[in-house]
mmCIF file of C-alpha atoms in Angstrom:
data_model
loop_
_atom_site.group_PDB
_atom_site.id
_atom_site.type_symbol
_atom_site.label_atom_id
_atom_site.label_comp_id
_atom_site.label_asym_id
_atom_site.label_seq_id
_atom_site.Cartn_x
_atom_site.Cartn_y
_atom_site.Cartn_z
ATOM 1 C CA UNK A 116 125.510 86.771 96.668
ATOM 2 C CA UNK A 117 127.461 88.088 93.672
ATOM 3 C CA UNK A 118 124.243 88.819 91.813
ATOM 4 C CA UNK A 119 122.825 90.780 94.734
ATOM 5 C CA UNK A 120 126.050 92.773 95.202
ATOM 6 C CA UNK A 121 126.099 93.607 91.510
ATOM 7 C CA UNK A 122 122.509 94.856 91.717
ATOM 8 C CA UNK A 123 123.323 97.086 94.692
ATOM 9 C CA UNK A 124 126.402 98.464 92.938
ATOM 10 C CA UNK A 125 124.361 99.212 89.821
ATOM 11 C CA UNK A 126 121.711 101.104 91.775
ATOM 12 C CA UNK A 127 124.405 103.208 93.480
ATOM 13 C CA UNK A 128 126.420 103.864 90.358
ATOM 14 C CA UNK A 129 126.749 107.415 88.940
ATOM 15 C CA UNK A 130 125.058 106.187 85.763
ATOM 16 C CA UNK A 131 121.848 105.466 87.654
ATOM 17 C CA UNK A 132 122.014 108.898 89.288
ATOM 18 C CA UNK A 133 122.316 110.451 85.855
ATOM 19 C CA UNK A 134 119.292 108.438 84.773
ATOM 20 C CA UNK A 135 117.277 109.726 87.727
ATOM 21 C CA UNK A 136 118.313 113.280 86.905
ATOM 22 C CA UNK A 137 117.251 112.799 83.297
ATOM 23 C CA UNK A 138 113.888 111.426 84.439
ATOM 24 C CA UNK A 139 113.334 114.417 86.717
ATOM 25 C CA UNK A 140 114.159 116.850 83.920
ATOM 26 C CA UNK A 141 111.869 114.964 81.556
ATOM 27 C CA UNK A 142 109.028 115.099 84.085
ATOM 28 C CA UNK A 143 109.603 118.827 84.614
ATOM 29 C CA UNK A 144 109.640 119.394 80.856
ATOM 30 C CA UNK A 145 106.440 117.413 80.437
ATOM 31 C CA UNK A 146 104.711 119.443 83.153
ATOM 32 C CA UNK A 147 105.893 122.692 81.575
ATOM 33 C CA UNK A 148 104.715 121.599 78.146
ATOM 34 C CA UNK A 149 101.349 120.561 79.540
ATOM 35 C CA UNK A 150 100.901 123.957 81.205
ATOM 36 C CA UNK A 151 101.807 125.711 77.948
ATOM 37 C CA UNK A 152 99.253 123.615 76.064
ATOM 38 C CA UNK A 153 96.540 124.430 78.596
ATOM 39 C CA UNK A 154 97.217 128.168 78.677
ATOM 40 C CA UNK A 155 97.886 128.729 74.974
ATOM 41 C CA UNK A 156 95.494 126.278 73.333
ATOM 42 C CA UNK A 157 92.861 124.707 75.590
ATOM 43 C CA UNK A 158 91.841 127.773 77.607
ATOM 44 C CA UNK A 159 91.453 130.064 74.546
ATOM 45 C CA UNK A 160 89.484 127.324 72.782
ATOM 46 C CA UNK A 161 87.082 127.166 75.737
ATOM 47 C CA UNK A 162 86.101 130.796 75.011
ATOM 48 C CA UNK A 163 85.409 131.780 78.598
ATOM 49 C CA UNK A 164 83.536 128.607 79.521
ATOM 50 C CA UNK A 165 86.338 127.090 81.605
ATOM 51 C CA UNK A 166 88.111 127.843 84.862
ATOM 52 C CA UNK A 167 91.890 127.379 85.028
ATOM 53 C CA UNK A 168 92.914 124.837 87.680
ATOM 54 C CA UNK A 169 95.802 126.178 89.738
ATOM 55 C CA UNK A 170 95.961 123.438 92.338
ATOM 56 C CA UNK A 171 94.331 120.023 92.594
ATOM 57 C CA UNK A 172 95.379 117.102 94.778
ATOM 58 C CA UNK A 173 94.062 114.300 96.968
ATOM 59 C CA UNK A 174 96.393 114.676 99.926
ATOM 60 C CA UNK A 175 95.230 112.272 102.632
ATOM 61 C CA UNK A 176 93.739 109.530 100.496
ATOM 62 C CA UNK A 177 90.145 110.797 100.575
ATOM 63 C CA UNK A 178 90.053 114.625 100.575
ATOM 64 C CA UNK A 179 90.091 116.582 97.321
ATOM 65 C CA UNK A 180 91.725 120.016 97.556
ATOM 66 C CA UNK A 181 90.986 122.330 94.642
ATOM 67 C CA UNK A 182 91.684 125.909 93.606
ATOM 68 C CA UNK A 183 90.758 127.418 90.229
ATOM 69 C CA UNK A 184 90.543 130.905 88.716
ATOM 70 C CA UNK A 185 87.282 131.984 87.070
ATOM 71 C CA UNK A 186 87.545 133.380 83.541
ATOM 72 C CA UNK A 187 87.100 137.103 83.005
ATOM 73 C CA UNK A 188 83.536 138.197 82.305
ATOM 74 C CA UNK A 189 81.838 135.375 84.180
ATOM 75 C CA UNK A 190 79.478 136.751 86.858
ATOM 76 C CA UNK A 191 80.759 135.591 90.226
ATOM 77 C CA UNK A 192 77.909 135.480 92.756
ATOM 78 C CA UNK A 193 78.742 137.212 95.986
ATOM 79 C CA UNK A 194 82.230 138.176 94.813
ATOM 80 C CA UNK A 195 81.417 141.614 93.295
ATOM 81 C CA UNK A 196 81.053 144.672 95.494
ATOM 82 C CA UNK A 197 82.654 145.615 98.780
ATOM 83 C CA UNK A 198 79.768 144.293 100.863
ATOM 84 C CA UNK A 199 79.724 140.820 99.331
ATOM 85 C CA UNK A 200 82.910 139.500 100.858
ATOM 86 C CA UNK A 201 83.359 138.666 104.496
ATOM 87 C CA UNK A 202 86.055 139.904 106.818
ATOM 88 C CA UNK A 203 88.534 137.379 105.491
ATOM 89 C CA UNK A 204 87.760 138.132 101.853
ATOM 90 C CA UNK A 205 85.630 135.040 101.272
ATOM 91 C CA UNK A 206 82.238 135.370 99.601
ATOM 92 C CA UNK A 207 79.140 133.355 100.486
ATOM 93 C CA UNK A 208 79.278 129.755 99.281
ATOM 94 C CA UNK A 209 77.175 129.974 96.105
ATOM 95 C CA UNK A 210 79.482 127.836 94.006
ATOM 96 C CA UNK A 211 79.706 124.076 93.716
ATOM 97 C CA UNK A 212 82.160 121.535 92.385
ATOM 98 C CA UNK A 213 80.464 119.155 89.956
ATOM 99 C CA UNK A 214 81.337 115.460 89.764
ATOM 100 C CA UNK A 215 80.041 114.126 86.436
ATOM 101 C CA UNK A 216 79.880 110.483 85.391
ATOM 102 C CA UNK A 217 77.507 109.673 82.539
ATOM 103 C CA UNK A 218 74.117 111.036 83.540
ATOM 104 C CA UNK A 219 75.054 111.352 87.225
ATOM 105 C CA UNK A 220 75.878 114.773 88.655
ATOM 106 C CA UNK A 221 76.963 115.253 92.248
ATOM 107 C CA UNK A 222 77.482 118.693 93.795
ATOM 108 C CA UNK A 223 79.838 119.677 96.587
ATOM 109 C CA UNK A 224 79.988 123.134 98.164
ATOM 110 C CA UNK A 225 82.837 125.462 97.194
ATOM 111 C CA UNK A 226 83.983 128.924 98.291
ATOM 112 C CA UNK A 227 84.428 132.079 96.207
ATOM 113 C CA UNK A 228 87.366 134.316 96.997
ATOM 114 C CA UNK A 229 88.386 137.703 95.597
ATOM 115 C CA UNK A 230 92.109 137.809 94.840
ATOM 116 C CA UNK A 231 94.260 140.909 95.288
ATOM 117 C CA UNK A 232 94.498 141.431 91.538
ATOM 118 C CA UNK A 233 90.700 141.535 91.245
ATOM 119 C CA UNK A 234 90.251 138.022 89.886
ATOM 120 C CA UNK A 235 87.888 135.567 91.518
ATOM 121 C CA UNK A 236 88.958 132.090 92.564
ATOM 122 C CA UNK A 237 86.982 129.050 93.598
ATOM 123 C CA UNK A 238 88.336 126.936 96.430
ATOM 124 C CA UNK A 239 87.002 123.624 97.693
ATOM 125 C CA UNK A 240 87.861 120.883 100.174
ATOM 126 C CA UNK A 241 85.724 117.826 99.463
ATOM 127 C CA UNK A 242 85.612 114.567 101.399
ATOM 128 C CA UNK A 243 85.282 111.641 98.959
ATOM 129 C CA UNK A 244 83.066 108.664 99.779
ATOM 130 C CA UNK A 245 79.590 108.394 101.242
ATOM 131 C CA UNK A 246 80.625 105.693 103.729
ATOM 132 C CA UNK A 247 82.997 108.141 105.448
ATOM 133 C CA UNK A 248 80.555 111.066 105.408
ATOM 134 C CA UNK A 249 81.595 112.591 102.092
ATOM 135 C CA UNK A 250 80.088 113.000 98.643
ATOM 136 C CA UNK A 251 78.686 109.726 97.227
ATOM 137 C CA UNK A 252 81.171 109.256 94.382
ATOM 138 C CA UNK A 253 81.569 105.627 93.326
ATOM 139 C CA UNK A 254 84.198 103.603 91.504
ATOM 140 C CA UNK A 255 85.013 104.770 87.997
ATOM 141 C CA UNK A 256 85.904 108.016 86.223
ATOM 142 C CA UNK A 257 84.435 111.375 87.179
ATOM 143 C CA UNK A 258 84.927 114.587 85.195
ATOM 144 C CA UNK A 259 85.077 117.671 87.399
ATOM 145 C CA UNK A 260 83.441 121.028 86.697
ATOM 146 C CA UNK A 261 82.024 124.107 88.429
ATOM 147 C CA UNK A 262 78.495 125.411 88.902
ATOM 148 C CA UNK A 263 77.846 129.050 89.848
ATOM 149 C CA UNK A 264 74.511 130.339 91.100
ATOM 150 C CA UNK A 265 74.270 133.707 89.367
ATOM 151 C CA UNK A 266 70.660 134.363 90.371
ATOM 152 C CA UNK A 267 69.331 133.608 86.899
ATOM 153 C CA UNK A 268 67.020 130.616 86.277
ATOM 154 C CA UNK A 269 69.905 128.569 84.880
ATOM 155 C CA UNK A 270 73.208 128.302 86.781
ATOM 156 C CA UNK A 271 76.507 129.030 85.059
ATOM 157 C CA UNK A 272 78.488 125.853 84.430
ATOM 158 C CA UNK A 273 82.201 125.890 83.721
ATOM 159 C CA UNK A 274 84.709 123.256 82.790
ATOM 160 C CA UNK A 275 87.801 122.750 84.941
ATOM 161 C CA UNK A 276 90.826 122.670 82.647
ATOM 162 C CA UNK A 277 94.380 121.830 83.733
ATOM 163 C CA UNK A 278 95.593 119.386 86.338
ATOM 164 C CA UNK A 279 97.230 121.854 88.756
ATOM 165 C CA UNK A 280 99.567 119.096 89.916
ATOM 166 C CA UNK A 281 101.906 120.508 92.582
ATOM 167 C CA UNK A 282 105.614 119.705 92.675
ATOM 168 C CA UNK A 283 106.691 117.828 95.805
ATOM 169 C CA UNK A 284 110.343 117.747 96.729
ATOM 170 C CA UNK A 285 110.267 116.807 100.402
ATOM 171 C CA UNK A 286 110.243 113.448 102.201
ATOM 172 C CA UNK A 287 106.509 112.934 101.655
ATOM 173 C CA UNK A 288 104.191 112.620 98.679
ATOM 174 C CA UNK A 289 100.401 112.794 98.218
ATOM 175 C CA UNK A 290 98.633 109.761 99.647
ATOM 176 C CA UNK A 291 96.172 108.529 97.020
ATOM 177 C CA UNK A 292 94.877 105.505 98.964
ATOM 178 C CA UNK A 293 92.219 106.025 101.624
ATOM 179 C CA UNK A 294 93.392 104.487 104.886
ATOM 180 C CA UNK A 295 89.783 103.806 105.940
ATOM 181 C CA UNK A 296 88.318 102.267 102.791
ATOM 182 C CA UNK A 297 91.375 101.327 100.733
ATOM 183 C CA UNK A 298 89.946 103.028 97.643
ATOM 184 C CA UNK A 299 92.503 104.720 95.402
ATOM 185 C CA UNK A 300 91.957 108.229 94.057
ATOM 186 C CA UNK A 301 93.982 109.586 91.148
ATOM 187 C CA UNK A 302 93.634 112.962 89.438
ATOM 188 C CA UNK A 303 94.379 113.271 85.734
ATOM 189 C CA UNK A 304 93.248 114.900 82.501
ATOM 190 C CA UNK A 305 90.789 113.909 79.822
ATOM 191 C CA UNK A 306 91.972 114.144 76.176
ATOM 192 C CA UNK A 307 90.354 117.601 76.104
ATOM 193 C CA UNK A 308 92.344 118.751 79.144
ATOM 194 C CA UNK A 309 89.492 118.600 81.670
ATOM 195 C CA UNK A 310 90.234 117.621 85.248
ATOM 196 C CA UNK A 311 89.269 113.999 85.930
ATOM 197 C CA UNK A 312 89.120 111.908 89.092
ATOM 198 C CA UNK A 313 89.549 108.148 88.776
ATOM 199 C CA UNK A 314 88.450 105.995 91.722
ATOM 200 C CA UNK A 315 89.761 102.426 91.808
ATOM 201 C CA UNK A 316 88.731 99.636 94.200
ATOM 202 C CA UNK A 317 90.756 98.659 97.225
ATOM 203 C CA UNK A 318 93.538 96.137 96.807
ATOM 204 C CA UNK A 319 94.547 93.646 99.455
ATOM 205 C CA UNK A 320 97.545 94.602 101.573
ATOM 206 C CA UNK A 321 99.146 93.443 104.817
ATOM 207 C CA UNK A 322 100.261 96.293 107.086
ATOM 208 C CA UNK A 323 102.720 95.986 109.962
ATOM 209 C CA UNK A 324 101.252 97.270 113.214
ATOM 210 C CA UNK A 325 104.174 96.547 115.538
ATOM 211 C CA UNK A 326 107.366 94.494 115.733
ATOM 212 C CA UNK A 327 107.843 92.997 119.206
ATOM 213 C CA UNK A 328 111.301 92.017 120.414
ATOM 214 C CA UNK A 329 112.275 88.970 122.475
ATOM 215 C CA UNK A 330 115.528 87.232 123.397
ATOM 216 C CA UNK A 331 114.562 84.168 121.350
ATOM 217 C CA UNK A 332 112.984 85.870 118.362
ATOM 218 C CA UNK A 333 110.234 88.306 117.467
ATOM 219 C CA UNK A 334 106.513 88.569 116.908
ATOM 220 C CA UNK A 335 105.040 90.726 114.175
ATOM 221 C CA UNK A 336 101.573 92.203 114.569
ATOM 222 C CA UNK A 337 99.908 92.984 111.260
ATOM 223 C CA UNK A 338 96.505 93.767 109.792
ATOM 224 C CA UNK A 339 95.025 92.712 106.462
ATOM 225 C CA UNK A 340 93.087 95.312 104.470
ATOM 226 C CA UNK A 341 91.170 95.184 101.235
ATOM 227 C CA UNK A 342 88.968 92.442 99.754
ATOM 228 C CA UNK A 343 88.207 89.588 102.152
ATOM 229 C CA UNK A 344 90.121 91.312 104.971
ATOM 230 C CA UNK A 345 87.779 90.019 107.680
ATOM 231 C CA UNK A 346 88.124 86.244 107.888
ATOM 232 C CA UNK A 347 85.329 85.315 110.314
ATOM 233 C CA UNK A 348 85.074 81.556 110.373
ATOM 234 C CA UNK A 349 87.964 81.142 107.933
ATOM 235 C CA UNK A 350 91.291 79.499 108.648
ATOM 236 C CA UNK A 351 93.998 81.782 110.081
ATOM 237 C CA UNK A 352 96.417 83.202 107.530
ATOM 238 C CA UNK A 353 99.728 81.444 106.952
ATOM 239 C CA UNK A 354 102.891 83.560 106.918
ATOM 240 C CA UNK A 355 105.907 82.526 104.895
ATOM 241 C CA UNK A 356 109.314 83.492 106.226
ATOM 242 C CA UNK A 357 111.559 83.699 103.161
ATOM 243 C CA UNK A 358 115.364 83.841 103.272
ATOM 244 C CA UNK A 359 116.321 85.687 100.118
ATOM 245 C CA UNK A 360 119.828 84.405 99.382
ATOM 246 C CA UNK A 361 119.300 80.698 100.059
ATOM 247 C CA UNK A 362 115.682 80.665 98.942
ATOM 248 C CA UNK A 363 114.636 79.062 102.221
ATOM 249 C CA UNK A 364 110.885 79.181 102.910
ATOM 250 C CA UNK A 365 109.407 78.455 106.353
ATOM 251 C CA UNK A 366 105.724 78.635 107.191
ATOM 252 C CA UNK A 367 104.047 79.806 110.398
ATOM 253 C CA UNK A 368 100.352 80.144 111.191
ATOM 254 C CA UNK A 369 99.231 83.501 112.564
ATOM 255 C CA UNK A 370 96.954 83.872 115.576
ATOM 256 C CA UNK A 371 94.123 86.400 115.776
ATOM 257 C CA UNK A 372 94.273 89.509 117.927
ATOM 258 C CA UNK A 373 91.246 90.100 120.160
ATOM 259 C CA UNK A 374 88.496 92.551 119.148
ATOM 260 C CA UNK A 375 89.775 92.975 115.569
ATOM 261 C CA UNK A 376 88.883 90.520 112.827
ATOM 262 C CA UNK A 377 91.556 91.944 110.516
ATOM 263 C CA UNK A 378 94.543 91.923 112.916
ATOM 264 C CA UNK A 379 96.942 89.018 113.507
ATOM 265 C CA UNK A 380 100.158 88.055 115.277
ATOM 266 C CA UNK A 381 102.832 85.745 113.921
ATOM 267 C CA UNK A 382 105.563 84.526 116.277
ATOM 268 C CA UNK A 383 108.950 83.841 114.732
ATOM 269 C CA UNK A 384 111.456 81.818 116.851
ATOM 270 C CA UNK A 385 114.494 83.248 115.091
ATOM 271 C CA UNK A 386 116.899 81.725 117.605
ATOM 272 C CA UNK A 387 115.833 78.260 116.475
ATOM 273 C CA UNK A 388 115.472 79.049 112.764
ATOM 274 C CA UNK A 389 118.659 80.938 111.975
ATOM 275 C CA UNK A 390 121.835 79.583 110.486
ATOM 276 C CA UNK A 391 124.523 81.425 112.440
ATOM 277 C CA UNK A 392 127.281 80.710 109.929
ATOM 278 C CA UNK A 393 126.413 83.720 107.762
ATOM 279 C CA UNK A 394 124.278 86.821 107.557
ATOM 280 C CA UNK A 395 120.666 86.210 106.550
ATOM 281 C CA UNK A 396 117.864 88.465 105.329
ATOM 282 C CA UNK A 397 114.317 87.294 105.937
ATOM 283 C CA UNK A 398 111.115 88.748 104.475
ATOM 284 C CA UNK A 399 107.508 87.975 105.365
ATOM 285 C CA UNK A 400 104.586 87.325 103.067
ATOM 286 C CA UNK A 401 101.069 85.955 103.331
ATOM 287 C CA UNK A 402 100.203 82.711 101.557
ATOM 288 C CA UNK A 403 97.277 83.258 99.133
ATOM 289 C CA UNK A 404 93.877 82.143 100.405
ATOM 290 C CA UNK A 405 91.431 79.723 98.768
ATOM 291 C CA UNK A 406 90.695 82.212 95.978
ATOM 292 C CA UNK A 407 94.330 82.245 94.927
ATOM 293 C CA UNK A 408 96.280 85.290 93.828
ATOM 294 C CA UNK A 409 99.761 86.536 94.596
ATOM 295 C CA UNK A 410 101.390 86.404 98.041
ATOM 296 C CA UNK A 411 101.088 89.662 100.000
ATOM 297 C CA UNK A 412 104.267 91.224 101.303
ATOM 298 C CA UNK A 413 103.902 92.180 104.952
ATOM 299 C CA UNK A 414 105.187 95.709 105.439
ATOM 300 C CA UNK A 415 104.244 99.384 105.536
ATOM 301 C CA UNK A 416 102.378 100.261 102.353
ATOM 302 C CA UNK A 417 99.653 102.735 103.405
ATOM 303 C CA UNK A 418 101.888 105.764 103.958
ATOM 304 C CA UNK A 419 102.882 109.019 102.248
ATOM 305 C CA UNK A 420 106.649 108.578 102.511
ATOM 306 C CA UNK A 421 108.924 108.749 99.506
ATOM 307 C CA UNK A 422 111.532 106.516 101.117
ATOM 308 C CA UNK A 423 110.121 104.355 103.933
ATOM 309 C CA UNK A 424 113.506 102.675 104.363
ATOM 310 C CA UNK A 425 115.117 105.968 105.433
ATOM 311 C CA UNK A 426 112.281 107.212 107.617
ATOM 312 C CA UNK A 427 110.909 104.041 109.231
ATOM 313 C CA UNK A 428 113.790 102.640 111.272
ATOM 314 C CA UNK A 429 112.676 100.136 113.940
ATOM 315 C CA UNK A 430 115.294 99.565 116.676
ATOM 316 C CA UNK A 431 117.755 96.684 116.474
ATOM 317 C CA UNK A 432 117.712 93.880 119.011
ATOM 318 C CA UNK A 433 119.733 90.787 119.868
ATOM 319 C CA UNK A 434 118.616 87.163 119.710
ATOM 320 C CA UNK A 435 120.412 84.166 121.190
ATOM 321 C CA UNK A 436 120.549 81.204 118.806
ATOM 322 C CA UNK A 437 120.381 77.586 119.947
ATOM 323 C CA UNK A 438 124.148 77.134 119.508
ATOM 324 C CA UNK A 439 124.805 80.014 121.905
ATOM 325 C CA UNK A 440 125.647 82.566 119.212
ATOM 326 C CA UNK A 441 124.289 86.057 119.653
ATOM 327 C CA UNK A 442 122.669 87.470 116.523
ATOM 328 C CA UNK A 443 121.844 91.106 115.855
ATOM 329 C CA UNK A 444 118.408 91.496 114.239
ATOM 330 C CA UNK A 445 117.783 94.705 112.314
ATOM 331 C CA UNK A 446 114.195 95.246 111.084
ATOM 332 C CA UNK A 447 114.085 97.433 107.982
ATOM 333 C CA UNK A 448 111.788 98.303 105.091
ATOM 334 C CA UNK A 449 112.533 98.086 101.401
ATOM 335 C CA UNK A 450 111.810 100.859 98.916
ATOM 336 C CA UNK A 451 108.429 99.237 98.285
ATOM 337 C CA UNK A 452 107.728 99.128 102.027
ATOM 338 C CA UNK A 453 108.176 95.369 102.610
ATOM 339 C CA UNK A 454 109.471 94.355 106.042
ATOM 340 C CA UNK A 455 112.849 92.626 106.212
ATOM 341 C CA UNK A 456 114.694 91.113 109.166
ATOM 342 C CA UNK A 457 118.458 91.331 108.659
ATOM 343 C CA UNK A 458 120.185 88.842 110.995
ATOM 344 C CA UNK A 459 123.936 89.263 111.516
ATOM 345 C CA UNK A 460 125.798 86.813 113.834
ATOM 346 C CA UNK A 461 128.211 88.384 116.312
ATOM 347 C CA UNK A 462 131.730 87.000 116.376
ATOM 348 C CA UNK A 463 132.073 87.527 120.098
ATOM 349 C CA UNK A 464 130.150 85.549 122.651
ATOM 350 C CA UNK A 465 128.577 88.580 124.328
ATOM 351 C CA UNK A 466 125.381 90.370 123.225
#
């Protein structure tokens, strides 16, 4: 108890806030220095063969959003002349984003747009993954570039330099994990400053679907995603209910939900399990299967929230223990998104 209180006090101390402020300033300084390097060194060294990335992000886990400015002197098909652009200023789609990995080149359509200052930009929204109807990029590293159809026998190919990483200060952040496939998409830079997309395989996770309330306890509906998510013919998963302070571990077997091989329900008779002499905090995790590995925390992991604990606030409810004590149960999520059940006995005999 003392150790936990000391940890909470340390996290809330002014010293930790100063540390967070220093980290934010360091990140801002790093981003500024990276932009200076791109604009003053890498772009001039490219000698007109590179487009400057102004914005690049994977926002919903599987859609690449890109905007880049073409260098001066590069012929922009459909973007020169008053008749080339449409009513909204967009030119015909004669540009493509290139995904390059070894000898593999994949093209995705992009749009040309004339800016107010006379420059030409390339904009693209690309769905990633053939199994969800997008471009057939696979696991690994892909360098991104541009291809312009200038009407000559050979298209004009440009590098994409700069990461264009936007600054996010609100309650959400970019979601880099696809909610449908579990693949993780991360944008970064090569040593030469070129924009690079890294696609990593799905990792196993257990996501809370719903927390049901009852007068004797609760049932948690969850789904398992990632490798070996569907367990047809396999034994049902076992859920460990872990009390953090006393290191108590109780096991319960989950039951399948109909029509979904990845969804399960675990029923927790809290009224029978709780020790009503003190406050208890329970967390849930899946016992590793036959292939081993680490236990999976059951919680909310596939989201774009910076602080799930502040945003995801399931309602409290009351449970009656076997000794007649009424206990308030408060479901909450940790900073990492793990589900916790905080059980606080009431001193009075009424709910």
